[in-house]
Coordinates of C-alpha atoms and ligand atoms in Angstrom, one line a residue:
M28 CA 117.4 120.1 117.5
A29 CA 120.2 119.6 115.6
T30 CA 121.1 118.8 112.1
S31 CA 122.0 120.3 108.9
R32 CA 119.1 118.5 108.1
R33 CA 118.0 122.1 107.6
R34 CA 120.6 123.1 105.0
W35 CA 120.1 119.9 103.1
F36 CA 116.4 120.5 103.2
T37 CA 116.9 123.5 100.9
V38 CA 118.8 121.4 98.5
A39 CA 116.1 118.7 98.7
L40 CA 113.4 121.3 98.1
L41 CA 115.0 122.3 94.8
L42 CA 115.0 118.6 93.8
L43 CA 111.4 118.3 94.9
V44 CA 110.3 121.1 92.7
V45 CA 111.8 119.4 89.7
A46 CA 110.4 116.0 90.7
S47 CA 107.0 117.5 91.3
L48 CA 106.7 118.5 87.7
W49 CA 106.2 115.0 86.6
R50 CA 104.8 113.5 89.8
G51 CA 102.3 116.1 90.6
L52 CA 99.2 114.9 88.8
A53 CA 99.4 111.2 89.4
S54 CA 100.0 111.8 93.1
R55 CA 96.6 113.3 93.6
A56 CA 94.8 110.0 93.1
W57 CA 94.7 109.0 96.8
R58 CA 94.2 112.3 98.4
L59 CA 91.3 113.1 100.6
P60 CA 89.8 116.6 100.1
P61 CA 92.1 119.3 101.4
L62 CA 91.6 120.6 104.9
P63 CA 89.1 123.4 105.6
A64 CA 90.9 126.7 105.2
T65 CA 89.1 128.6 107.9
P66 CA 90.6 128.3 111.3
G67 CA 88.3 126.7 113.8
T68 CA 86.1 124.9 111.2
P69 CA 85.5 121.4 112.5
Y70 CA 87.1 118.7 110.5
A71 CA 85.3 115.4 110.4
A72 CA 88.0 112.7 110.6
P73 CA 87.3 109.6 108.6
P74 CA 86.4 106.4 110.6
D75 CA 89.5 104.6 111.9
D76 CA 89.5 101.9 109.2
D77 CA 89.4 104.5 106.5
F78 CA 92.6 106.1 107.4
I79 CA 94.8 105.5 104.4
W80 CA 97.9 104.5 106.4
R81 CA 96.0 101.9 108.5
R82 CA 94.3 100.5 105.4
L83 CA 97.5 100.3 103.4
K84 CA 98.7 96.7 102.9
H85 CA 102.5 96.5 103.3
R86 CA 104.5 94.6 100.6
Y87 CA 107.2 93.5 103.0
P88 CA 105.5 92.9 106.3
V89 CA 107.9 92.1 109.1
T90 CA 107.2 88.6 110.3
S91 CA 109.4 88.4 113.4
L92 CA 109.4 91.4 115.7
R93 CA 112.0 92.4 118.2
P94 CA 110.4 92.3 121.6
L95 CA 109.4 95.5 123.4
P96 CA 112.4 96.9 125.4
T97 CA 112.5 96.8 129.1
A98 CA 114.6 98.9 131.5
G99 CA 118.0 97.8 132.7
A100 CA 118.0 95.9 136.0
D101 CA 119.9 98.6 137.9
A102 CA 118.9 102.2 138.3
L103 CA 121.2 104.6 136.4
P104 CA 123.2 107.3 138.2
G105 CA 121.3 110.6 138.5
V106 CA 121.6 113.1 135.7
Q107 CA 120.7 116.2 137.7
A108 CA 123.0 117.8 140.2
H109 CA 122.0 118.5 143.8
F110 CA 121.0 122.1 143.8
A111 CA 122.0 124.4 146.6
A112 CA 119.4 126.6 148.3
E113 CA 118.8 129.8 146.4
A114 CA 119.2 133.3 147.9
P115 CA 116.0 135.4 147.8
E116 CA 117.6 138.1 145.5
R117 CA 118.9 135.4 143.2
K118 CA 115.4 133.8 143.0
Q119 CA 113.7 137.1 142.2
Q120 CA 116.2 137.8 139.4
R121 CA 115.7 134.2 138.0
L122 CA 111.9 134.6 138.0
Q123 CA 112.2 137.9 136.2
R124 CA 114.4 136.3 133.6
R125 CA 112.0 133.4 133.3
D126 CA 109.0 135.7 132.8
A127 CA 110.9 137.6 130.1
I128 CA 111.3 134.3 128.1
R129 CA 107.7 133.4 128.6
A130 CA 106.6 136.8 127.3
A131 CA 108.8 136.3 124.2
F132 CA 107.1 132.9 123.7
V133 CA 103.6 134.4 124.1
K134 CA 104.5 137.1 121.5
S135 CA 105.7 134.6 118.9
W136 CA 102.9 132.2 119.6
T137 CA 100.3 135.0 119.2
A138 CA 101.8 135.9 115.9
Y139 CA 101.4 132.3 114.8
K140 CA 97.8 132.1 116.1
E141 CA 96.7 135.3 114.4
H142 CA 98.5 135.0 111.1
A143 CA 99.3 131.3 110.4
W144 CA 97.0 129.1 112.5
L145 CA 97.3 125.4 111.4
R146 CA 100.0 126.2 108.8
D147 CA 103.6 125.2 109.3
E148 CA 105.1 128.6 110.0
V149 CA 104.4 132.3 110.3
T150 CA 106.7 134.8 108.7
P151 CA 107.8 137.0 111.6
V152 CA 108.3 140.3 109.6
T153 CA 105.5 140.2 107.1
G154 CA 102.9 138.1 109.0
Q155 CA 102.4 135.7 106.1
Q156 CA 102.0 131.9 106.4
K157 CA 104.0 129.1 104.7
D158 CA 104.0 125.3 104.7
T159 CA 107.5 123.8 104.9
F160 CA 106.9 120.4 106.5
G161 CA 103.9 118.9 104.9
G162 CA 101.4 121.5 105.9
W163 CA 100.4 119.7 109.1
G164 CA 100.8 122.7 111.4
A165 CA 104.5 122.2 112.3
T166 CA 104.7 125.2 114.6
L167 CA 101.4 124.2 116.4
V168 CA 102.6 120.7 117.0
D169 CA 106.2 121.7 117.9
S170 CA 104.8 124.2 120.5
L171 CA 102.3 121.9 122.3
D172 CA 104.7 120.7 125.1
T173 CA 106.1 124.2 125.5
L174 CA 102.6 125.5 126.1
W175 CA 102.1 122.8 128.7
I176 CA 105.5 123.5 130.4
M177 CA 104.9 127.3 130.5
D178 CA 101.5 126.7 132.0
L179 CA 99.6 128.3 129.2
G180 CA 96.6 126.1 129.8
A181 CA 93.9 127.8 127.6
D182 CA 96.3 128.0 124.6
F183 CA 97.4 124.3 125.2
E184 CA 93.7 123.2 125.2
A185 CA 93.0 125.2 122.0
A186 CA 96.0 123.8 120.3
V187 CA 95.2 120.2 121.2
D188 CA 91.6 120.7 120.0
A189 CA 92.9 122.1 116.7
A190 CA 95.4 119.3 116.3
H191 CA 92.7 116.7 117.0
R192 CA 90.1 118.1 114.7
S193 CA 92.0 119.8 111.9
I194 CA 95.3 118.1 111.4
S195 CA 95.0 115.0 109.2
F196 CA 98.0 112.9 108.1
A197 CA 95.7 111.5 105.4
T198 CA 96.3 114.5 103.2
T199 CA 99.2 116.8 102.2
Q200 CA 100.0 119.2 99.5
A201 CA 103.7 118.3 99.7
H202 CA 105.1 115.9 97.1
T203 CA 107.6 114.2 99.3
V204 CA 108.3 114.4 103.0
N205 CA 111.5 114.2 105.0
V206 CA 110.8 111.2 107.3
F207 CA 113.4 112.4 109.9
E208 CA 111.9 115.9 110.2
T209 CA 108.4 114.5 110.3
T210 CA 109.4 112.1 113.1
I211 CA 111.2 114.6 115.3
R212 CA 108.7 117.4 114.9
F213 CA 105.3 115.8 114.5
L214 CA 105.6 112.4 116.1
G215 CA 108.0 113.8 118.8
G216 CA 105.8 116.8 119.5
L217 CA 102.6 114.8 119.8
L218 CA 104.2 112.0 121.9
S219 CA 105.8 114.5 124.3
A220 CA 102.6 116.5 124.8
Y221 CA 100.8 113.2 125.5
D222 CA 103.5 112.1 128.0
L223 CA 103.2 115.4 129.8
S224 CA 99.4 115.8 129.8
G225 CA 98.0 112.3 129.3
D226 CA 95.5 113.6 126.8
A227 CA 94.3 110.7 124.7
R228 CA 93.6 112.9 121.6
L229 CA 97.3 113.4 121.3
L230 CA 98.1 109.7 121.5
A231 CA 95.5 109.1 118.8
K232 CA 97.2 111.7 116.5
A233 CA 100.7 110.3 117.4
R234 CA 99.5 106.9 116.3
D235 CA 98.2 108.4 113.0
V236 CA 101.6 109.9 112.2
G237 CA 103.3 106.8 113.4
H238 CA 101.2 104.6 111.0
M239 CA 102.1 107.0 108.2
L240 CA 105.8 107.0 108.9
Y241 CA 106.0 103.2 109.4
A242 CA 105.0 102.9 105.7
A243 CA 108.4 104.5 104.8
F244 CA 110.0 101.3 106.3
D245 CA 108.1 99.0 103.8
T246 CA 111.2 98.2 101.8
P247 CA 112.9 94.9 101.0
N248 CA 115.5 95.4 103.7
H249 CA 113.1 97.2 106.1
L250 CA 115.3 100.3 106.2
P251 CA 113.3 103.5 105.6
V252 CA 113.2 105.7 102.6
T253 CA 114.3 109.0 104.2
R254 CA 113.3 111.5 101.5
W255 CA 109.9 109.8 100.9
D256 CA 107.4 110.0 98.1
L257 CA 104.4 109.2 100.4
H258 CA 102.0 109.5 97.5
A259 CA 103.6 106.6 95.7
A260 CA 103.6 104.7 98.9
A261 CA 99.9 105.4 99.4
R262 CA 99.2 104.1 95.9
G263 CA 101.0 100.8 97.0
E264 CA 103.9 101.2 94.7
A265 CA 107.1 99.4 95.5
Q266 CA 109.9 101.4 97.2
A267 CA 113.4 100.8 98.4
A268 CA 115.8 102.6 100.8
H269 CA 118.2 104.9 99.1
A270 CA 121.9 104.4 98.3
S271 CA 122.6 107.9 99.4
T272 CA 121.2 108.5 102.8
L273 CA 122.3 110.9 105.5
L274 CA 123.4 109.3 108.7
A275 CA 121.3 111.7 110.9
E276 CA 118.2 110.9 108.9
M277 CA 118.7 107.1 109.3
G278 CA 120.1 107.1 112.8
S279 CA 117.8 109.6 114.7
L280 CA 114.4 107.9 114.7
G281 CA 115.0 105.7 117.7
L282 CA 113.6 107.8 120.5
E283 CA 110.3 108.6 118.9
F284 CA 109.6 105.1 117.5
T285 CA 110.6 103.4 120.7
R286 CA 108.5 105.7 122.8
L287 CA 105.5 105.1 120.5
S288 CA 105.9 101.4 120.9
L289 CA 106.1 101.7 124.7
V290 CA 102.9 103.8 125.0
T291 CA 100.9 101.8 122.5
G292 CA 102.2 98.4 123.2
D293 CA 102.7 97.9 119.4
A294 CA 106.2 96.5 119.0
R295 CA 106.5 97.3 115.3
Y296 CA 107.9 100.8 115.6
H297 CA 110.6 99.8 118.0
D298 CA 111.4 96.8 115.8
A299 CA 111.9 99.1 112.9
V300 CA 114.5 101.3 114.6
Q301 CA 116.1 98.5 116.5
R302 CA 117.2 97.0 113.2
I303 CA 119.0 100.2 112.3
A304 CA 120.7 100.3 115.7
E305 CA 121.9 96.7 115.2
L306 CA 123.4 97.5 111.8
L307 CA 125.1 100.6 113.2
A308 CA 126.6 98.6 116.1
A309 CA 127.9 96.0 113.7
A310 CA 129.5 98.6 111.4
Q311 CA 131.0 100.8 114.1
P312 CA 134.3 99.0 114.9
A313 CA 135.1 98.5 111.2
T314 CA 134.7 101.8 109.4
K315 CA 137.6 103.8 107.9
V316 CA 137.6 105.7 111.2
P317 CA 136.6 103.1 113.7
G318 CA 134.1 104.3 116.3
L319 CA 132.5 106.8 113.8
W320 CA 130.2 106.4 110.9
P321 CA 130.4 108.7 107.8
I322 CA 127.9 111.4 107.1
L323 CA 126.7 109.4 104.0
V324 CA 125.5 105.8 104.3
D325 CA 124.1 103.4 101.7
A326 CA 120.8 102.2 103.1
A327 CA 120.1 100.1 100.0
A328 CA 123.2 98.0 100.4
E329 CA 123.3 98.4 104.2
D330 CA 126.8 99.9 103.9
F331 CA 127.3 102.1 106.9
D332 CA 130.8 103.2 105.8
A333 CA 129.8 104.5 102.3
G334 CA 131.0 108.1 102.6
A335 CA 134.4 109.5 103.5
D336 CA 133.6 112.5 105.7
Y337 CA 133.2 112.0 109.5
A338 CA 131.7 114.6 111.8
L339 CA 129.4 115.1 114.8
G340 CA 127.8 118.2 113.2
G341 CA 125.2 118.7 110.5
M342 CA 123.9 115.6 108.6
A343 CA 125.4 113.3 111.3
D344 CA 124.7 115.0 114.6
S345 CA 121.5 113.5 116.1
A346 CA 122.6 109.9 115.1
Y347 CA 125.3 110.4 117.8
E348 CA 123.1 112.4 120.1
Y349 CA 120.5 109.6 120.2
L350 CA 123.0 107.0 121.6
P351 CA 123.1 108.4 125.2
K352 CA 119.5 109.5 124.9
M353 CA 118.4 105.9 124.0
A354 CA 120.4 104.7 127.0
A355 CA 118.5 107.3 129.1
L356 CA 115.1 106.5 127.7
L357 CA 115.5 102.8 128.3
G358 CA 117.3 103.1 131.6
Q359 CA 120.2 101.0 130.3
G360 CA 123.6 102.1 131.5
A361 CA 125.3 99.3 129.5
G362 CA 124.6 97.4 126.3
L363 CA 123.9 98.4 122.7
Y364 CA 123.4 102.2 123.0
A365 CA 125.7 103.0 125.9
D366 CA 128.5 101.0 124.3
M367 CA 128.1 102.7 120.9
Y368 CA 128.1 106.1 122.7
A369 CA 131.3 105.4 124.6
R370 CA 133.0 104.2 121.5
S371 CA 131.9 107.2 119.5
V372 CA 133.2 109.6 122.2
E373 CA 136.6 107.9 122.3
A374 CA 136.9 108.1 118.5
S375 CA 135.8 111.8 118.5
R376 CA 138.5 112.7 120.9
A377 CA 141.1 110.9 118.9
H378 CA 140.0 112.2 115.5
L379 CA 137.7 115.2 115.7
F380 CA 138.3 117.4 118.8
F381 CA 140.5 120.4 118.4
Q382 CA 141.4 123.4 120.7
P383 CA 140.7 126.7 118.9
L384 CA 143.4 129.4 118.9
T385 CA 142.0 132.2 121.0
P386 CA 143.4 135.5 122.5
T387 CA 142.7 134.3 126.0
G388 CA 143.9 130.8 125.7
E389 CA 140.9 129.4 127.6
A390 CA 140.6 125.6 127.5
M391 CA 137.8 124.7 125.1
L392 CA 137.0 122.3 122.4
F393 CA 135.3 121.9 119.1
P394 CA 134.7 118.8 117.0
G395 CA 135.8 119.3 113.4
V396 CA 135.1 117.5 110.2
L397 CA 137.5 114.6 109.2
H398 CA 138.0 113.9 105.5
A399 CA 139.3 110.4 104.9
S400 CA 140.7 108.9 101.8
V401 CA 142.0 105.5 101.1
T402 CA 145.2 104.9 99.0
D403 CA 146.6 101.4 98.6
G404 CA 144.6 100.3 101.6
L405 CA 146.0 103.1 103.8
V406 CA 143.5 105.6 105.3
E407 CA 144.7 109.2 105.2
T408 CA 142.8 111.9 107.0
R409 CA 142.6 115.7 107.1
L410 CA 140.8 117.6 109.9
E411 CA 138.8 120.6 108.9
T412 CA 138.7 122.9 112.0
S413 CA 135.2 124.1 111.4
A414 CA 132.5 125.1 113.8
G415 CA 128.9 125.2 112.7
H416 CA 126.2 126.3 115.1
L417 CA 124.7 122.8 114.9
I418 CA 127.9 121.3 116.5
C419 CA 127.0 123.1 119.8
F420 CA 124.7 120.3 120.9
T421 CA 127.8 118.2 121.7
G422 CA 128.5 119.7 125.1
G423 CA 125.0 118.7 126.2
M424 CA 125.4 115.2 124.8
L425 CA 128.6 114.6 126.8
A426 CA 127.0 116.1 129.9
L427 CA 124.1 113.7 129.7
G428 CA 126.3 110.7 128.6
G429 CA 129.0 111.5 131.2
R430 CA 126.4 111.5 134.0
L431 CA 124.7 108.3 132.8
L432 CA 128.0 106.4 132.5
A433 CA 129.6 108.2 135.5
N434 CA 132.5 109.3 133.4
A435 CA 134.2 112.4 134.7
T436 CA 136.3 112.8 131.5
H437 CA 133.1 113.2 129.4
L438 CA 131.9 115.9 131.9
D439 CA 135.2 117.8 131.5
W440 CA 134.9 117.7 127.7
A441 CA 131.2 118.7 128.0
A442 CA 132.2 121.9 129.8
K443 CA 135.0 122.6 127.2
L444 CA 132.7 122.0 124.2
T445 CA 130.0 124.3 125.7
R446 CA 132.6 127.0 126.5
G447 CA 133.8 126.8 122.9
C448 CA 130.4 127.8 121.6
L449 CA 130.0 130.6 124.3
W450 CA 133.4 131.9 123.1
A451 CA 132.1 131.9 119.5
Y452 CA 128.9 133.8 120.6
D453 CA 131.1 136.4 122.5
S454 CA 133.4 136.8 119.6
L455 CA 130.9 138.4 117.2
P456 CA 129.9 142.1 117.5
T457 CA 126.2 141.0 117.8
G458 CA 127.0 138.5 120.6
V459 CA 125.6 135.6 118.5
M460 CA 127.5 132.8 116.8
P461 CA 127.3 132.4 113.0
E462 CA 125.7 129.4 111.2
T463 CA 129.2 128.2 109.9
S464 CA 132.8 129.2 110.6
L465 CA 136.3 128.0 110.0
L466 CA 138.7 128.5 113.0
A467 CA 142.4 128.6 113.6
A468 CA 143.5 125.7 115.8
C469 CA 146.2 125.1 118.4
P470 CA 148.9 122.6 117.3
D471 CA 148.0 120.2 120.1
A472 CA 144.3 119.3 120.1
A473 CA 144.4 118.4 123.8
S474 CA 145.8 121.6 125.3
P475 CA 145.4 125.4 124.9
C476 CA 148.2 127.4 123.4
A477 CA 149.3 131.0 123.6
W478 CA 147.8 133.5 121.2
D479 CA 150.0 133.8 118.0
E480 CA 148.8 136.2 115.4
S481 CA 150.9 134.6 112.7
V482 CA 149.1 131.2 113.2
W483 CA 145.8 133.0 112.9
H484 CA 146.9 134.8 109.7
A485 CA 148.2 131.5 108.2
A486 CA 144.8 129.9 108.9
V487 CA 143.0 132.8 107.2
A488 CA 145.3 132.5 104.1
R489 CA 144.7 128.7 104.0
A490 CA 140.9 129.1 104.3
Q491 CA 140.6 131.9 101.7
P492 CA 143.4 131.8 99.1
P493 CA 144.8 133.7 97.4
G494 CA 144.7 137.0 99.2
E495 CA 146.6 138.7 101.9
A496 CA 145.4 137.7 105.4
R497 CA 145.5 141.2 106.9
A498 CA 143.3 142.6 104.2
T499 CA 140.9 139.7 104.4
I500 CA 140.6 140.1 108.2
R501 CA 140.0 143.8 107.8
D502 CA 137.5 143.5 104.8
Q503 CA 135.5 140.7 106.4
R504 CA 135.9 142.1 110.0
L505 CA 137.0 138.6 111.1
P506 CA 137.1 138.2 114.9
P507 CA 140.4 136.9 116.3
G508 CA 140.7 133.2 115.7
F509 CA 138.2 133.1 112.9
A510 CA 139.6 132.1 109.5
H511 CA 136.4 132.4 107.5
I512 CA 132.6 132.8 108.1
P513 CA 131.1 131.2 105.1
D514 CA 127.5 131.5 106.4
P515 CA 127.0 134.5 108.8
R516 CA 123.3 133.9 109.5
Y517 CA 121.6 133.1 112.8
I518 CA 118.4 131.2 112.2
L519 CA 117.1 131.1 115.8
R520 CA 118.8 127.8 116.5
P521 CA 118.8 126.1 119.9
E522 CA 122.0 124.0 120.1
A523 CA 124.1 126.4 122.2
I524 CA 121.4 127.1 124.9
E525 CA 120.6 123.4 124.9
S526 CA 124.2 122.6 126.0
V527 CA 124.2 125.5 128.5
F528 CA 120.9 124.2 129.9
L529 CA 122.4 120.7 130.3
M530 CA 125.5 122.0 131.9
Y531 CA 123.3 123.8 134.4
R532 CA 121.1 120.8 135.2
T533 CA 124.1 118.5 135.6
T534 CA 126.4 120.8 137.6
G535 CA 123.9 123.1 139.5
D536 CA 126.4 125.9 138.9
P537 CA 124.3 129.2 138.6
R538 CA 127.0 130.8 136.4
W539 CA 125.6 128.8 133.5
Q540 CA 122.3 130.7 134.1
D541 CA 124.2 134.0 133.8
R542 CA 125.8 132.9 130.5
A543 CA 122.3 131.9 129.3
W544 CA 120.9 135.3 130.1
A545 CA 123.8 137.1 128.2
M546 CA 123.0 134.9 125.2
W547 CA 119.3 135.6 125.5
T548 CA 119.7 139.4 125.6
A549 CA 122.0 139.3 122.5
I550 CA 119.6 137.0 120.6
D551 CA 116.5 138.9 121.4
A552 CA 118.1 142.3 120.5
L553 CA 119.3 140.8 117.2
T554 CA 116.2 138.9 116.1
S555 CA 113.1 140.7 117.7
T556 CA 110.5 142.0 115.3
P557 CA 107.2 143.8 116.1
L558 CA 105.4 140.4 115.6
A559 CA 107.8 137.8 116.8
N560 CA 111.5 136.9 116.3
S561 CA 113.2 136.4 112.9
A562 CA 116.3 134.7 111.5
V563 CA 118.9 137.3 110.5
W564 CA 121.3 137.4 107.5
D565 CA 124.5 138.5 109.2
V566 CA 125.6 138.3 112.8
N567 CA 128.9 139.9 111.9
T568 CA 127.3 143.3 111.5
P569 CA 129.2 146.1 113.3
A570 CA 127.9 146.9 116.8
G571 CA 125.1 149.5 116.6
E572 CA 123.9 148.4 113.1
A573 CA 120.9 146.1 112.7
P574 CA 121.4 143.3 110.3
A575 CA 118.6 142.5 107.8
K576 CA 115.9 140.1 108.9
A577 CA 115.3 137.0 106.8
D578 CA 111.6 136.9 107.6
S579 CA 111.8 133.3 108.8
M580 CA 110.9 131.6 112.1
E581 CA 111.2 127.9 112.0
S582 CA 109.1 125.9 114.4
F583 CA 112.2 125.0 116.6
W584 CA 112.2 128.6 117.9
L585 CA 109.0 127.8 119.9
G586 CA 109.7 124.1 120.3
E587 CA 113.3 124.2 121.4
T588 CA 115.1 127.5 121.8
L589 CA 112.6 129.2 124.0
K590 CA 111.9 126.0 125.9
Y591 CA 115.5 125.6 126.9
F592 CA 115.8 129.3 127.8
Y593 CA 112.6 128.9 129.9
L594 CA 113.7 125.8 131.7
I595 CA 117.1 127.1 132.7
F596 CA 115.4 129.9 134.6
S597 CA 112.8 127.5 136.1
E598 CA 112.9 125.3 139.2
P599 CA 115.3 122.4 138.3
G600 CA 112.6 119.9 139.1
L601 CA 110.5 121.1 136.2
V602 CA 111.0 118.4 133.5
S603 CA 113.8 116.8 135.6
M604 CA 116.4 115.0 133.5
D605 CA 116.1 112.1 135.9
E606 CA 112.6 111.5 134.7
W607 CA 112.6 112.9 131.1
V608 CA 114.8 112.7 128.1
F609 CA 114.5 115.3 125.2
N610 CA 114.4 114.3 121.6
T611 CA 116.5 116.3 119.1
E612 CA 113.6 118.7 118.7
A613 CA 113.5 119.3 122.5
H614 CA 110.4 117.2 123.1
P615 CA 110.7 115.5 126.5
F616 CA 109.7 111.8 126.7
R617 CA 109.2 109.9 130.0
R618 CA 112.1 107.6 130.8
L619 CA 111.8 103.9 131.8
R620 CA 113.1 103.5 135.3
G621 CA 115.6 100.8 136.3
G622 CA 113.8 97.5 137.0
T623 CA 110.4 98.7 135.6
V624 CA 108.7 97.2 132.6
G625 CA 106.4 98.9 130.1
V626 CA 105.6 102.6 130.4
Ligands
NAG5 C1 135.8 107.7 130.3 O1 135.8 108.1 128.9 C2 137.2 108.2 128.4 C3 137.1 108.9 127.1 O2 136.2 108.2 126.2 C4 137.8 106.8 128.4 O3 139.1 106.9 127.9 C5 137.7 106.2 129.8 O4 138.2 104.9 129.7 C6 136.4 106.3 130.4 N1 136.4 105.9 131.8 C7 135.7 105.0 132.3 C8 135.9 104.7 133.8 O5 134.9 104.3 131.6

């Protein structure tokens, strides 16, 4: 997954609490009775026509739909490498590693089953339950395809049955929902499990959530309300897209909505996201930083250059990630998505990429955050050389895009971006990268430089004024090259292993598997609890000391992190990238093949 979607979600939650004070009572009007509390109790779904989101009459129905997409005429280049034969010892070691990951999944899944069945999350230290994403069983739905991939058949069947009987998108205790999060986790999870298993119960549930989410697009300009009061929508109140919308939340709905249209034959979902893509494409050459869109866009005015901060990381991330992934899904090596992707990569190199200053001088890259300002018509920019964990998906994005477009330069940058994150993992005493960091950078973004302590100290002084750099480094135990660690948590995120996985599948080089195993042993040692695995507060804890656990395990631990770890130690043909493309929550969808039409 990606996105600081997560961090903003906390801010949004605070706002929601306030909003709920005056919205709460009225919003109950349309609700069906709450779900049965007892796990396993059958839930009688209302007849199809009664489903609130199918019954709802849209105020602004779309009259002319974009046609269903078809694959490009030519087959795309292969994404996966040709894998050399594996030595017997190597295979044995790989299978041991794979089984260790599977055991970790079973442990966390069992904790969820026993303590939080059908709720959004289990708390991995105290064994409590909480609802963070609408109360529709986020962990259950996010785990469906992982259960299938790990061949946990009985658990898969039990989870499908529970989703079918006991999860209803006709009711929620949440006052508003995040349309993006609901799309990538619930719609993505259900569609992916359907694509893998062909179980019609999953498609029916995916249609339900699709119907619900489509109501968020019922606005005058057909752009979605991303932080959505679904109760107001269900009462038929008028709604409009927001002037302040995060790029990631507007631009990362394409894969799920398009796949839903392809498997149902209902063109409305694809139409809804195609309109967004067309607006993005029209705006891309003419922003303050041509090729990139800012983190903040104005969906009400359709202004895709509203903000002044440009980045590939949190709050923007998956909008970029979905460009090559849409090309992969649709089998289109040229056209709307491939072109937007190529332009965004070129602009990222010119404006965002930097080489961090490190003791070894190894060639690596990070994309920073560009702050732009306009004075007298002139655009001035300043690059913040930051490195959030969320940025670590970029190596994988360029690996996929580089293979699809047969561009060796992208593949070179993919390796450098992935090595940057591995260096950040290795730099911390716990062997795990922090949530956010500021880094010292080499003067030339394109090439590594020799270690220079005074450059590092100057970066520390700039990042944390006033204060004496040496004292700051000592007091905060800053690793060499790090100027500041504003948020030292690790919250079980997948982005780094995601890129290592893609590097492995696209190069076939088994050294990426060894890097993955080193990451795994560090992560498991840091986060393991008797029940499951937990986010931790401080990865910069001295070796030998255990940092405090945050008692949180977001659904992406089972949906993404453990899936990528498992797949890198599996046969490369299991969920081949030549047949599947992962959404930003690591849910694989079946790709259209060149020359084919429909599913
Ligand atoms: C490959 O990508 C680089 C960087 O975006 C670009 O400059 C170059 O023209 C591309 N090469 C081809 C053959 O498209």
